[in-house]
């Protein structure tokens, strides 16, 4: 395409492109916009190196290109490109541009594929994460809502996909990741537990007979096995029948991590062995001055198992002097997704942390967001795509976009107007119209009006300071708090309205 523009002498024609999506993902009614930071980094460094040109000259489809075209590519950059965008973490809706690109036709067109790639997946996974966090927070009254950790690296689409998933799931509201490199590079909370293999690797208590742990009261090393066996005998019959190999594994893990002792308890029998072995070791660690962390459930009836574990912890806590049993974490993993979270919430559970992997990072419920990049103006004249599918009809021309808020503080509507129109006035009645259906209209009197786009890149420079990951994460929370609960609900959510002004409506339909 770039060669076609250059060959016809149109490569420098001033153009306006919009990057947007037509439908919210996951059958929902909102999307979290992400990826602006990497978009700005990309355009700030955009150029063709000598080896890039050399390679392109050898591509069979391009061998016939005029030498002047290679000179054009050698000198091209984004110094004449202006990018306007939503703020990173903004809640976005169909048809409202996420990014607007203004610049010469050739370079603006060349940006298309990369910009789509840099926005599609980050926005999708952040939205997936945000929906799961919203689900976790529902039906939580006075108690602290469960935390969410991303556990998806081993199921992600390669290491790059795994890193992006860690980054943007955190931005969407997750509390941390099991991806150590992401934790290092992004300063994220890193969390993880041992696998079933660790438990399976131990067969008898003989293997841990010499392991010791520092007694924080006496500052001496104590033999952990002897103390646990004494506790086991005191606790009685059901504790005597637990799996010795599993108990050995827990003892070894306690020696390695006495201050963060958290065990996977479903290798053999969750309630008749796993949780009981954890309790034995936890009691001894408590006597030695440590505070165990909790247990992880990775199979079975997560709701029932979590409630039973919580009941046992409370019983043991009341019978002992260790108050930490009241606050032990119960981590649940095993193919958790948004529907599973809602089901667990309706059943009732005692889970304090969700470890979510495959369904988060692969976005199994919807593998792509479907952003598009469309030409809306060329040489000052509007450009429009016509389609029999009304969803694909393009709203032409340069536009300004606003979010109108009501008295309750909730967002009422996103409004697109012609670039020549004034901003809607606070307290003044404004007619908002459906872009394509004439009879659909609503009069709105906003109490607050926010312009959605800001100039992020101009004259070859990044203008807007790039927000930190934590700042963007907080902004996502703020944005979601401005949506009514019926827009956020998982099923049959109320569609959020995206409207146009009367002038833009007439402009669109005159062209159409």
Coordinates of C-alpha atoms in Angstrom, one line a residue:
X1 CA 0.0 0.0 0.0
X2 CA 2.8 2.4 0.9
X3 CA 4.3 1.9 -2.6
X4 CA 0.9 2.4 -4.2
X5 CA 0.5 5.7 -2.4
X6 CA 4.1 6.7 -3.3
X7 CA 3.7 5.7 -6.9
X8 CA 0.5 7.8 -7.2
X9 CA 2.1 10.7 -5.5
X10 CA -0.2 10.6 -2.5
X11 CA 2.2 9.6 0.2
X12 CA 2.2 13.1 1.8
X13 CA -1.5 13.8 1.6
X14 CA -2.8 14.8 5.1
X15 CA -4.9 11.9 6.5
X16 CA -6.8 11.0 9.6
X17 CA -7.2 7.4 10.8
X18 CA -9.1 6.1 13.8
X19 CA -8.4 3.0 15.8
X20 CA -11.5 1.6 17.5
X21 CA -13.5 -1.6 18.0
X22 CA -17.1 -2.3 17.1
X23 CA -18.2 -4.7 19.9
X24 CA -17.2 -5.2 23.5
X25 CA -15.6 -8.5 24.4
X26 CA -16.9 -11.3 26.6
X27 CA -20.5 -10.4 25.9
X28 CA -20.0 -7.5 28.1
X29 CA -20.6 -3.7 27.9
X30 CA -17.2 -2.2 28.5
X31 CA -13.5 -2.5 27.5
X32 CA -10.3 -1.3 29.2
X33 CA -8.1 0.6 26.8
X34 CA -4.4 -0.4 27.2
X35 CA -1.2 -0.4 25.2
X36 CA -0.7 3.4 24.8
X37 CA 2.7 3.3 26.5
X38 CA 4.1 0.8 23.9
X39 CA 2.4 2.6 21.0
X40 CA 4.2 5.8 22.0
X41 CA 7.5 4.0 22.3
X42 CA 7.0 2.5 18.9
X43 CA 6.2 5.7 17.0
X44 CA 8.9 7.6 18.9
X45 CA 11.5 5.2 17.4
X46 CA 9.9 4.5 14.1
X47 CA 12.4 4.3 11.1
X48 CA 13.7 1.9 8.5
X49 CA 17.3 0.7 9.1
X50 CA 19.6 -0.1 6.2
X51 CA 19.2 -3.8 6.7
X52 CA 15.4 -3.4 6.7
X53 CA 15.6 -1.7 3.3
X54 CA 18.0 -4.4 2.0
X55 CA 15.6 -7.1 3.0
X56 CA 12.6 -5.4 1.5
X57 CA 14.4 -5.0 -1.8
X58 CA 14.8 -8.8 -1.9
X59 CA 11.1 -9.6 -1.2
X60 CA 9.8 -10.9 -4.6
X61 CA 6.7 -8.7 -4.6
X62 CA 8.8 -5.6 -4.1
X63 CA 11.8 -6.2 -6.4
X64 CA 10.2 -4.1 -9.1
X65 CA 9.9 -0.9 -6.9
X66 CA 11.5 2.3 -8.2
X67 CA 14.7 3.3 -6.4
X68 CA 13.1 6.5 -5.3
X69 CA 10.7 4.5 -3.1
X70 CA 13.6 3.1 -1.1
X71 CA 14.9 6.6 -0.6
X72 CA 11.5 7.6 0.7
X73 CA 11.4 4.7 3.2
X74 CA 15.0 5.5 4.3
X75 CA 14.0 9.0 5.4
X76 CA 10.6 8.3 6.8
X77 CA 9.7 8.8 10.5
X78 CA 6.9 10.0 12.7
X79 CA 8.0 13.6 13.0
X80 CA 4.9 14.8 11.1
X81 CA 2.5 12.4 12.8
X82 CA 0.1 13.5 15.6
X83 CA -1.4 10.9 17.9
X84 CA -4.4 11.7 20.1
X85 CA -5.6 9.0 22.5
X86 CA -7.6 8.0 25.4
X87 CA -5.7 7.9 28.7
X88 CA -4.2 4.4 29.5
X89 CA -6.8 2.5 31.5
X90 CA -9.8 4.4 30.3
X91 CA -13.1 2.4 30.1
X92 CA -13.9 2.5 26.4
X93 CA -17.0 1.7 24.3
X94 CA -17.7 0.7 20.7
X95 CA -17.0 3.2 17.9
X96 CA -15.3 5.7 20.2
X97 CA -11.7 6.0 18.9
X98 CA -9.1 4.7 21.2
X99 CA -6.4 6.3 19.1
X100 CA -6.6 9.0 16.4
X101 CA -3.6 9.3 14.0
X102 CA -3.2 12.4 11.9
X103 CA -0.3 12.7 9.5
X104 CA 0.9 12.0 5.9
X105 CA -1.1 9.2 4.3
X106 CA 2.0 6.9 3.7
X107 CA 3.4 6.8 7.2
X108 CA 0.0 6.8 8.8
X109 CA -1.0 3.7 6.8
X110 CA 2.3 2.0 7.6
X111 CA 1.5 2.3 11.4
X112 CA -1.7 0.3 11.1
X113 CA -0.8 -3.3 11.8
X114 CA 1.6 -2.5 14.6
X115 CA -0.7 -0.2 16.4
X116 CA -3.5 -2.8 16.2
X117 CA -1.2 -5.5 17.5
X118 CA 0.0 -3.2 20.4
X119 CA -3.6 -2.3 21.5
X120 CA -5.7 -5.4 20.8
X121 CA -4.2 -8.0 23.2
X122 CA -3.4 -5.6 26.0
X123 CA -6.9 -4.2 26.0
X124 CA -8.4 -7.6 25.8
X125 CA -6.5 -9.2 28.7
X126 CA -6.9 -6.1 30.9
X127 CA -10.6 -6.3 30.2
X128 CA -10.7 -10.0 31.0
X129 CA -8.8 -9.3 34.3
X130 CA -11.1 -6.4 35.2
X131 CA -14.2 -8.5 34.7
X132 CA -12.7 -11.2 36.9
X133 CA -11.9 -8.7 39.6
X134 CA -15.4 -7.3 39.4
X135 CA -16.8 -10.8 39.7
X136 CA -14.6 -11.5 42.8
X137 CA -15.8 -8.3 44.5
X138 CA -19.5 -9.0 44.0
X139 CA -21.5 -10.3 47.0
X140 CA -18.7 -9.1 49.3
X141 CA -20.2 -7.0 52.1
X142 CA -18.0 -6.4 55.1
X143 CA -15.3 -9.0 54.5
X144 CA -12.2 -8.3 52.5
X145 CA -12.7 -9.5 48.9
X146 CA -10.4 -12.2 47.6
X147 CA -7.2 -11.3 45.8
X148 CA -6.4 -12.3 42.2
X149 CA -3.0 -13.5 41.1
X150 CA -2.1 -14.3 37.5
X151 CA -0.7 -17.8 37.1
X152 CA -0.7 -18.1 33.3
X153 CA 2.8 -18.1 32.0
X154 CA 3.0 -21.8 31.2
X155 CA -0.2 -21.6 29.2
X156 CA 0.4 -18.2 27.5
X157 CA 1.1 -17.8 23.8
X158 CA 4.9 -17.7 24.2
X159 CA 7.1 -15.7 26.5
X160 CA 6.1 -12.4 25.0
X161 CA 2.4 -13.2 25.5
X162 CA 3.1 -14.3 29.0
X163 CA 4.9 -11.1 29.9
X164 CA 2.1 -8.9 28.4
X165 CA -0.5 -11.0 30.3
X166 CA 1.3 -10.4 33.6
X167 CA 1.6 -6.6 32.9
X168 CA -2.0 -6.0 31.7
X169 CA -3.8 -8.3 34.1
X170 CA -2.1 -6.3 36.9
X171 CA -3.3 -3.1 35.2
X172 CA -6.8 -4.6 35.0
X173 CA -6.8 -5.1 38.8
X174 CA -4.9 -8.3 39.6
X175 CA -2.7 -8.2 42.7
X176 CA 0.4 -9.9 41.3
X177 CA 1.9 -12.7 39.1
X178 CA 3.8 -15.9 39.3
X179 CA 6.0 -14.7 36.4
X180 CA 9.3 -13.8 38.1
X181 CA 10.7 -11.9 35.2
X182 CA 7.6 -9.7 35.0
X183 CA 7.9 -9.1 38.7
X184 CA 11.5 -8.1 38.2
X185 CA 11.0 -5.8 35.2
X186 CA 7.6 -4.3 36.3
X187 CA 8.1 -4.3 40.0
X188 CA 5.0 -6.6 40.5
X189 CA 4.2 -8.7 43.6
X190 CA 5.4 -12.2 42.8
X191 CA 3.7 -15.2 44.3
X192 CA 3.6 -18.9 43.8
X193 CA 3.5 -22.3 45.5
X194 CA 5.0 -25.7 45.1
X195 CA 3.6 -28.2 42.6
X196 CA 2.3 -31.7 43.0
X197 CA 5.7 -33.0 41.9
X198 CA 7.3 -31.6 45.1
X199 CA 4.9 -33.7 47.2
X200 CA 5.3 -36.8 45.0
X201 CA 9.0 -36.6 45.3
X202 CA 8.9 -37.6 49.0
X203 CA 7.9 -41.1 50.0
X204 CA 8.6 -41.5 53.7
X205 CA 9.3 -39.5 56.9
X206 CA 12.8 -41.1 56.9
X207 CA 13.8 -38.7 54.2
X208 CA 13.4 -35.6 56.4
X209 CA 14.5 -37.0 59.8
X210 CA 17.5 -34.7 60.1
X211 CA 15.9 -31.5 58.9
X212 CA 15.9 -28.6 61.4
X213 CA 14.3 -25.2 61.8
X214 CA 15.6 -22.3 63.9
X215 CA 13.5 -21.8 67.1
X216 CA 13.1 -18.1 67.3
X217 CA 12.5 -18.2 71.0
X218 CA 15.7 -20.1 71.9
X219 CA 17.7 -19.2 68.8
X220 CA 18.6 -23.0 68.5
X221 CA 17.9 -25.4 65.7
X222 CA 15.1 -27.8 66.5
X223 CA 14.4 -31.1 64.7
X224 CA 11.1 -30.5 62.9
X225 CA 10.1 -34.1 62.4
X226 CA 10.2 -35.0 66.1
X227 CA 8.1 -32.0 67.0
X228 CA 5.5 -32.8 64.3
X229 CA 5.3 -36.5 65.3
X230 CA 4.7 -35.5 68.9
X231 CA 2.0 -33.1 67.7
X232 CA 0.5 -35.8 65.5
X233 CA 0.2 -38.2 68.4
X234 CA -1.5 -35.5 70.5
X235 CA -4.0 -34.6 67.8
X236 CA -5.3 -38.1 67.7
X237 CA -6.5 -40.8 65.3
X238 CA -7.4 -39.0 62.1
X239 CA -4.0 -37.2 62.1
X240 CA -2.2 -40.5 62.5
X241 CA -3.7 -41.8 59.2
X242 CA -2.5 -39.0 56.9
X243 CA -0.1 -39.7 54.1
X244 CA 3.5 -39.9 55.4
X245 CA 5.1 -38.9 52.0
X246 CA 3.0 -35.8 51.9
X247 CA 3.8 -34.9 55.5
X248 CA 7.5 -35.4 54.7
X249 CA 7.1 -33.0 51.7
X250 CA 5.4 -30.4 53.9
X251 CA 8.2 -30.7 56.5
X252 CA 10.8 -30.1 53.8
X253 CA 8.9 -27.2 52.5
X254 CA 8.6 -25.7 56.0
X255 CA 12.3 -26.0 56.5
X256 CA 12.8 -24.0 53.3
X257 CA 10.1 -21.5 53.8
X258 CA 9.2 -21.3 57.5
X259 CA 7.9 -17.7 57.2
X260 CA 5.8 -18.2 54.1
X261 CA 4.6 -21.8 54.5
X262 CA 1.8 -22.4 52.0
X263 CA 1.1 -25.9 50.8
X264 CA -0.7 -27.6 47.9
X265 CA -3.0 -30.0 49.8
X266 CA -4.8 -32.0 47.1
X267 CA -2.1 -34.4 45.9
X268 CA -3.7 -37.4 47.7
X269 CA -6.7 -36.6 49.8
X270 CA -7.6 -33.0 50.5
X271 CA -9.6 -33.3 53.7
X272 CA -8.3 -36.6 55.1
X273 CA -4.6 -35.9 54.6
X274 CA -3.6 -32.7 52.9
X275 CA -5.2 -30.1 55.2
X276 CA -4.5 -32.2 58.3
X277 CA -0.8 -32.5 57.4
X278 CA -0.7 -28.8 56.9
X279 CA -2.2 -28.2 60.3
X280 CA 0.4 -30.4 62.0
X281 CA 3.3 -28.6 60.5
X282 CA 1.6 -25.2 61.0
X283 CA 1.1 -25.8 64.7
X284 CA 4.8 -26.6 65.2
X285 CA 5.9 -23.7 63.1
X286 CA 3.7 -21.5 65.3
X287 CA 5.3 -22.9 68.4
X288 CA 8.7 -22.0 67.0
X289 CA 7.7 -18.4 66.3
X290 CA 6.7 -18.5 62.7
X291 CA 3.4 -17.6 61.0
X292 CA 2.3 -20.0 58.2
X293 CA 0.6 -18.6 55.2
X294 CA -2.1 -21.1 54.1
X295 CA -3.1 -23.8 51.6
X296 CA -3.8 -24.1 47.9
X297 CA -6.6 -26.1 46.4
X298 CA -6.2 -27.2 42.8
X299 CA -8.9 -29.7 42.2
X300 CA -12.3 -31.0 43.4
X301 CA -15.2 -29.0 44.9
X302 CA -13.4 -25.7 45.6
X303 CA -16.3 -24.2 47.4
X304 CA -16.9 -27.1 49.8
X305 CA -13.2 -27.8 50.3
X306 CA -12.5 -24.1 51.1
X307 CA -15.3 -24.0 53.6
X308 CA -14.2 -27.2 55.3
X309 CA -10.6 -26.0 55.5
X310 CA -11.7 -22.7 57.0
X311 CA -13.8 -24.6 59.5
X312 CA -10.9 -26.8 60.6
X313 CA -8.6 -23.7 60.8
X314 CA -11.1 -22.0 63.2
X315 CA -11.4 -25.1 65.3
X316 CA -7.7 -25.6 65.6
X317 CA -7.2 -21.8 66.2
X318 CA -9.7 -21.8 69.1
X319 CA -8.1 -24.9 70.7
X320 CA -4.5 -23.5 70.4
X321 CA -2.8 -20.2 71.2
X322 CA -2.1 -19.4 67.6
X323 CA -4.3 -16.6 66.2
X324 CA -2.9 -16.9 62.7
X325 CA -5.3 -19.8 62.0
X326 CA -8.0 -17.1 61.8
X327 CA -6.3 -15.4 58.9
X328 CA -4.7 -18.2 56.8
X329 CA -5.1 -17.9 53.1
X330 CA -7.0 -20.4 51.0
X331 CA -5.8 -20.2 47.5
X332 CA -7.9 -21.7 44.7
X333 CA -6.6 -22.5 41.2
X334 CA -7.7 -25.2 38.6
X335 CA -9.2 -23.6 35.4
X336 CA -10.7 -20.6 37.2
X337 CA -12.6 -18.3 34.9
X338 CA -15.2 -15.6 35.3
X339 CA -18.2 -18.0 35.3
X340 CA -16.5 -20.2 37.9
X341 CA -16.0 -17.2 40.1
X342 CA -19.7 -16.3 39.9
X343 CA -20.7 -19.9 40.6
X344 CA -18.4 -20.0 43.6
X345 CA -19.8 -16.8 44.9
X346 CA -23.4 -18.0 44.6
X347 CA -22.5 -21.3 46.4
X348 CA -20.5 -19.6 49.1
X349 CA -16.8 -20.2 49.7
X350 CA -13.9 -19.3 52.0
X351 CA -11.3 -18.6 49.2
X352 CA -9.1 -15.7 49.9
X353 CA -6.9 -15.8 46.8
X354 CA -7.7 -16.9 43.2
X355 CA -4.8 -18.1 41.1
X356 CA -6.0 -17.7 37.5
X357 CA -4.0 -18.8 34.5
X358 CA -5.2 -20.3 31.3
X359 CA -8.5 -18.6 31.0
X360 CA -7.0 -15.2 31.8
X361 CA -3.9 -15.1 29.6
X362 CA -5.4 -16.9 26.6
X363 CA -8.8 -15.1 26.9
X364 CA -10.5 -18.4 26.0
X365 CA -13.9 -16.8 26.2
X366 CA -12.9 -14.5 23.3
X367 CA -9.4 -14.7 21.8
X368 CA -9.4 -11.3 20.0
X369 CA -10.8 -7.9 20.6
X370 CA -11.2 -7.0 16.9
X371 CA -9.9 -3.4 16.8
X372 CA -9.9 -1.8 13.4
X373 CA -7.9 1.1 11.9
X374 CA -9.9 3.2 9.4
X375 CA -9.4 6.2 7.2
X376 CA -12.0 8.9 8.1
X377 CA -10.5 12.0 6.4
X378 CA -8.1 12.7 3.5
X379 CA -7.0 16.2 2.4
X380 CA -9.7 17.7 4.6
X381 CA -12.5 15.8 3.0
X382 CA -14.4 13.0 5.0
X383 CA -14.0 9.4 4.0
X384 CA -16.7 6.8 4.6
X385 CA -16.9 3.0 4.3
X386 CA -20.4 1.8 3.3
X387 CA -21.6 -1.6 4.2
X388 CA -24.9 -3.6 4.2
X389 CA -23.9 -4.5 7.8
X390 CA -24.8 -1.4 9.7
X391 CA -22.2 -2.3 12.4
X392 CA -19.5 -1.8 9.8
X393 CA -20.6 1.6 8.5
X394 CA -17.9 4.1 9.3
X395 CA -18.7 7.5 11.0
X396 CA -16.6 9.8 8.8
X397 CA -14.6 12.9 9.5
X398 CA -12.6 14.3 12.4
X399 CA -14.5 14.2 15.6
X400 CA -14.2 15.2 19.2
X401 CA -15.4 12.9 21.9
X402 CA -16.8 13.6 25.4
X403 CA -18.1 11.7 28.4
X404 CA -21.2 13.2 30.0
X405 CA -21.8 12.5 33.7
X406 CA -25.1 12.8 35.7
X407 CA -25.9 14.0 39.2
X408 CA -25.1 10.6 40.7
X409 CA -21.5 10.8 39.4
X410 CA -22.0 7.9 37.0
X411 CA -21.2 8.2 33.3
X412 CA -24.4 8.7 31.2
X413 CA -23.2 8.6 27.6
X414 CA -20.1 9.0 25.4
X415 CA -20.8 11.7 22.7
X416 CA -19.1 12.2 19.4
X417 CA -19.4 15.6 17.7
X418 CA -17.9 17.3 14.7
X419 CA -14.5 18.8 15.3
X420 CA -15.9 22.2 14.6
X421 CA -18.6 22.0 17.3
X422 CA -18.3 23.4 20.8
X423 CA -18.1 21.3 23.9
X424 CA -21.4 20.5 25.5
X425 CA -22.1 22.9 28.4
X426 CA -22.6 21.7 32.0
X427 CA -26.2 22.2 33.1
X428 CA -27.4 22.7 29.5
X429 CA -29.7 20.3 27.7
X430 CA -28.0 18.5 24.9
X431 CA -29.7 16.1 22.4
X432 CA -27.7 12.9 22.0
X433 CA -28.7 10.8 19.0
X434 CA -28.1 7.2 17.9
X435 CA -25.6 7.3 14.9
X436 CA -27.9 5.3 12.6
X437 CA -31.5 5.1 14.0
X438 CA -33.3 8.4 13.8
X439 CA -35.9 7.7 16.4
X440 CA -33.4 6.8 19.1
X441 CA -32.4 10.0 20.9
X442 CA -32.2 11.3 24.4
X443 CA -31.9 14.7 26.0
X444 CA -29.1 14.9 28.5
X445 CA -28.3 17.7 31.1
X446 CA -24.7 16.8 32.2
X447 CA -23.3 17.8 35.5
X448 CA -19.8 17.2 34.3
X449 CA -18.3 16.9 30.8
X450 CA -14.9 15.3 30.2
X451 CA -13.1 15.4 26.8
X452 CA -11.8 11.9 26.2
X453 CA -8.8 12.4 24.0
X454 CA -5.5 14.1 24.6
X455 CA -2.5 14.8 22.3
X456 CA 0.0 12.2 23.2
X457 CA 2.5 12.5 20.4
X458 CA 3.3 15.5 18.1
X459 CA 6.2 17.0 16.2
X460 CA 8.3 13.8 16.8
X461 CA 7.9 14.0 20.6
X462 CA 5.9 12.2 23.3
X463 CA 4.0 15.0 24.9
X464 CA 1.9 13.2 27.6
X465 CA 3.9 11.8 30.5
X466 CA 3.4 8.0 30.4
X467 CA 1.6 6.9 33.6
X468 CA 3.2 4.3 35.8
X469 CA 1.6 0.8 35.9
X470 CA 0.3 1.5 39.4
X471 CA -1.2 4.9 38.3
X472 CA -3.0 3.2 35.4
X473 CA -4.2 0.4 37.6
X474 CA -5.7 3.0 40.1
X475 CA -7.2 4.8 37.1
X476 CA -9.0 1.6 36.0
X477 CA -10.5 1.2 39.4
X478 CA -11.7 4.9 39.3
X479 CA -13.1 4.4 35.8
X480 CA -15.1 1.3 36.7
X481 CA -16.5 3.0 39.8
X482 CA -18.1 5.6 37.5
X483 CA -20.2 2.9 35.7
X484 CA -23.5 1.8 37.0
X485 CA -23.7 -1.7 38.4
X486 CA -26.2 -2.7 35.6
X487 CA -23.5 -1.9 33.0
X488 CA -20.9 -4.0 34.9
X489 CA -23.1 -7.0 35.6
X490 CA -21.9 -10.3 33.9
X491 CA -25.2 -11.3 32.2
X492 CA -27.7 -9.1 30.3
X493 CA -25.7 -6.0 31.1
X494 CA -27.3 -2.7 30.1
X495 CA -25.6 -1.3 27.0
X496 CA -23.8 1.9 27.6
X497 CA -24.8 4.6 25.1
X498 CA -22.5 6.0 22.5
X499 CA -24.2 8.8 20.7
X500 CA -23.6 11.6 18.2
X501 CA -24.6 15.2 18.1
X502 CA -27.4 16.3 15.8
X503 CA -24.9 18.0 13.5
X504 CA -22.8 14.9 13.2
X505 CA -25.9 12.8 12.6
X506 CA -27.0 15.0 9.7
X507 CA -23.4 15.1 8.4
X508 CA -23.2 11.3 8.5
X509 CA -26.5 10.7 6.8
X510 CA -26.0 13.3 4.1
X511 CA -22.9 11.4 3.1
X512 CA -24.5 8.0 3.5

